[in-house]
XYZ file of C-alpha atoms in Angstrom:
251
model
C 187.498 -13.547 -72.447
C 184.966 -13.017 -69.670
C 182.776 -11.069 -72.079
C 182.722 -13.889 -74.604
C 181.912 -16.403 -71.861
C 179.034 -14.287 -70.516
C 177.728 -13.559 -74.005
C 177.684 -17.241 -74.977
C 175.942 -18.405 -71.808
C 173.524 -15.492 -71.943
C 172.373 -16.726 -75.367
C 172.113 -20.337 -74.174
C 170.100 -19.339 -71.101
C 167.822 -17.165 -73.208
C 167.074 -20.010 -75.596
C 166.490 -22.483 -72.763
C 163.873 -20.400 -70.952
C 162.124 -18.724 -73.892
C 159.209 -21.213 -73.825
C 158.639 -20.665 -70.105
C 158.807 -16.888 -70.427
C 156.083 -17.079 -73.077
C 154.074 -19.516 -70.909
C 154.272 -17.258 -67.847
C 153.386 -14.188 -69.920
C 150.395 -15.752 -71.676
C 148.947 -17.390 -68.543
C 149.506 -14.175 -66.579
C 147.650 -12.091 -69.169
C 144.749 -14.568 -69.256
C 144.511 -14.690 -65.455
C 144.367 -10.898 -65.337
C 141.163 -11.124 -67.405
C 139.534 -14.118 -65.671
C 136.186 -12.422 -65.116
C 135.983 -10.968 -68.621
C 136.826 -14.325 -70.219
C 134.727 -16.232 -67.618
C 137.586 -18.658 -67.047
C 136.123 -19.618 -63.667
C 132.877 -20.680 -65.385
C 134.423 -22.582 -68.289
C 135.751 -26.086 -67.828
C 138.468 -28.307 -69.248
C 137.163 -30.924 -71.672
C 140.430 -32.563 -72.707
C 140.650 -36.140 -71.449
C 144.460 -36.210 -71.215
C 144.580 -32.985 -69.169
C 142.025 -34.409 -66.741
C 144.184 -37.523 -66.471
C 147.134 -35.333 -65.398
C 145.020 -34.371 -62.380
C 144.026 -37.970 -61.754
C 140.454 -37.221 -62.827
C 138.610 -39.809 -64.864
C 136.510 -38.490 -67.728
C 132.814 -38.974 -66.850
C 131.382 -41.913 -68.765
C 127.769 -42.822 -69.390
C 127.125 -45.758 -67.083
C 123.672 -46.798 -68.337
C 121.424 -45.424 -71.071
C 117.912 -46.134 -72.361
C 116.440 -45.098 -75.681
C 113.115 -43.265 -75.360
C 110.754 -43.447 -78.321
C 108.609 -40.346 -77.815
C 106.076 -38.543 -80.009
C 108.656 -35.828 -80.675
C 111.311 -38.314 -81.772
C 113.936 -40.438 -80.070
C 115.652 -39.239 -76.897
C 118.056 -40.760 -74.381
C 117.856 -41.153 -70.624
C 121.328 -41.783 -69.213
C 123.163 -41.898 -65.893
C 126.565 -40.443 -65.010
C 127.924 -40.268 -61.448
C 124.538 -40.324 -59.657
C 123.097 -37.800 -62.110
C 120.373 -38.467 -64.667
C 120.288 -36.779 -68.065
C 117.417 -36.414 -70.496
C 119.471 -36.049 -73.660
C 121.790 -33.225 -72.516
C 119.479 -31.845 -69.833
C 120.335 -32.755 -66.249
C 117.424 -33.944 -64.089
C 117.393 -32.391 -60.630
C 118.334 -34.692 -57.777
C 120.837 -37.465 -57.141
C 119.890 -41.021 -58.070
C 121.651 -44.374 -57.929
C 121.125 -47.507 -59.983
C 119.257 -46.541 -63.144
C 117.407 -49.737 -64.151
C 114.979 -48.614 -66.811
C 113.331 -45.745 -68.653
C 110.415 -45.785 -71.063
C 107.997 -43.340 -72.696
C 104.386 -44.450 -72.244
C 101.277 -43.706 -74.296
C 99.978 -40.708 -72.294
C 103.250 -38.834 -72.789
C 104.908 -39.443 -69.433
C 108.409 -40.860 -69.191
C 108.771 -43.495 -66.474
C 112.233 -43.959 -64.947
C 113.187 -46.757 -62.561
C 116.009 -45.852 -60.143
C 116.662 -48.185 -57.251
C 113.440 -48.529 -55.243
C 111.847 -45.454 -56.835
C 109.995 -44.505 -59.990
C 110.322 -41.017 -61.437
C 107.649 -39.507 -63.647
C 108.938 -37.017 -66.201
C 107.211 -34.734 -68.676
C 108.015 -35.270 -72.389
C 110.664 -32.522 -72.115
C 112.406 -34.297 -69.216
C 110.988 -32.115 -66.416
C 110.570 -34.067 -63.172
C 106.898 -34.267 -62.145
C 106.765 -36.780 -59.316
C 108.872 -39.271 -57.408
C 107.158 -42.472 -56.304
C 108.374 -44.831 -53.577
C 107.042 -47.962 -51.817
C 105.691 -45.752 -49.022
C 103.327 -44.252 -51.624
C 101.995 -47.604 -52.772
C 104.679 -48.455 -55.324
C 105.243 -52.230 -55.493
C 108.420 -53.167 -53.644
C 111.400 -54.728 -55.376
C 110.749 -53.646 -58.978
C 113.374 -55.215 -61.225
C 112.233 -54.204 -64.734
C 109.941 -51.960 -66.751
C 107.962 -53.143 -69.756
C 105.268 -52.174 -72.225
C 102.218 -54.193 -73.153
C 100.837 -54.482 -76.689
C 98.692 -51.422 -75.895
C 101.804 -49.462 -74.830
C 100.714 -49.594 -71.186
C 103.283 -49.744 -68.404
C 104.081 -53.027 -66.696
C 106.545 -53.570 -63.858
C 108.152 -56.835 -62.820
C 108.792 -57.600 -59.154
C 109.843 -60.688 -57.253
C 106.209 -61.229 -56.279
C 104.786 -60.829 -59.781
C 103.635 -58.446 -62.494
C 101.907 -55.116 -61.768
C 100.227 -52.317 -63.699
C 99.394 -48.797 -62.446
C 96.163 -46.876 -62.735
C 96.051 -43.708 -64.862
C 97.212 -41.537 -61.931
C 99.932 -43.914 -60.666
C 98.205 -44.007 -57.277
C 97.251 -47.674 -57.079
C 98.933 -50.706 -58.591
C 97.104 -53.887 -59.535
C 98.796 -57.254 -59.495
C 98.228 -59.215 -62.694
C 97.721 -62.987 -62.942
C 100.871 -65.019 -63.409
C 99.791 -65.969 -66.929
C 98.825 -62.419 -67.948
C 100.508 -62.287 -71.325
C 104.146 -62.232 -70.294
C 105.119 -63.016 -73.874
C 103.342 -59.882 -75.136
C 105.368 -57.567 -72.898
C 108.359 -55.778 -74.359
C 110.880 -55.453 -71.533
C 113.050 -52.335 -71.580
C 116.773 -52.996 -71.831
C 119.747 -50.614 -71.747
C 121.346 -49.664 -75.063
C 124.628 -48.150 -76.202
C 124.252 -44.380 -76.588
C 125.756 -42.533 -79.577
C 129.299 -41.205 -79.200
C 128.003 -37.689 -79.863
C 125.928 -37.860 -76.661
C 128.933 -39.031 -74.641
C 131.008 -36.134 -75.959
C 128.238 -33.623 -75.261
C 127.778 -34.796 -71.662
C 131.544 -34.832 -71.088
C 131.662 -31.227 -72.277
C 128.932 -30.379 -69.737
C 130.777 -31.959 -66.831
C 131.905 -29.105 -64.565
C 135.011 -30.650 -63.053
C 138.154 -28.597 -63.668
C 137.814 -24.834 -64.283
C 140.153 -23.375 -66.903
C 141.167 -20.777 -64.314
C 142.568 -23.557 -62.095
C 144.532 -25.011 -65.020
C 146.059 -21.602 -65.842
C 146.950 -20.986 -62.189
C 148.693 -24.351 -61.988
C 150.585 -23.692 -65.217
C 151.579 -20.207 -64.067
C 152.796 -21.375 -60.651
C 154.363 -24.599 -61.916
C 152.185 -26.899 -59.823
C 151.025 -28.784 -62.914
C 154.566 -29.517 -64.141
C 156.738 -29.407 -61.025
C 157.245 -26.707 -58.450
C 160.970 -27.519 -58.245
C 161.302 -27.423 -62.024
C 159.766 -23.952 -62.086
C 162.155 -22.965 -59.288
C 165.017 -23.900 -61.600
C 163.437 -21.832 -64.386
C 163.154 -18.877 -61.997
C 166.842 -19.215 -61.052
C 167.792 -19.328 -64.742
C 165.795 -16.143 -65.327
C 167.647 -14.446 -62.468
C 170.989 -15.550 -63.931
C 169.815 -14.337 -67.348
C 169.005 -10.931 -65.890
C 172.377 -10.716 -64.098
C 174.415 -11.748 -67.157
C 172.409 -9.334 -69.280
C 173.164 -6.528 -66.826
C 176.911 -7.284 -66.841
C 176.992 -7.424 -70.643
C 175.222 -4.064 -70.801
C 177.615 -2.646 -68.184
C 180.662 -3.756 -70.184
C 179.329 -2.142 -73.356
C 178.452 1.035 -71.464
C 182.006 1.282 -70.123
C 183.467 0.737 -73.586
C 181.239 3.526 -74.903
C 182.546 5.884 -72.176
C 186.180 4.987 -72.962
C 185.680 5.696 -76.691
C 184.273 9.093 -75.824
């Protein structure tokens, strides 16, 4: 009677913990090869897994289409970082207000009270501020009919010289209607997905460690699983012991 009881519950316990035994085995094997698989340098991209950690998927906050000689590109902002297409621009910048490619090949980016000058490949060349002669309070970037840069401030319209050293104020009636003001646009979904994939937020190693230890599900739940495994081992031992004794008796 006892043997039938133990045998039945041994099977039930085995079926109930089989998934967790596989989970612990697979995550353990992967963690043993973290360096070979570079799990500490690869990052989770799944939105729903990030949500389990209370992490919001990085979203493009503002984006501007750049019409360059080499084709169209995007200048976008995510969490105080600027991206030229998928290339991150060094530095931390708030409040992206405009970005435009001008005739001589430079890309002009307006962030807060500063203007950044980029090469056509997105490499940062120079950072201009009001202390360097930049007009204060720039609110918008624009292009004239000749594809020359214009900036709008509260005090009026300005244009830079060829070296961006001095800025000349233009008359109030200086062809405002001929200026094409740069406005943000909706980036393609493919760019959003590519930048999300680049976001280094949650290493896969951390996810595997949390799965292996039970922190991602519930520590107490994994404690219960551990107790069930102990009971499974004990019932398995007693079932083996009973069979071993029967074998001795038959001999």
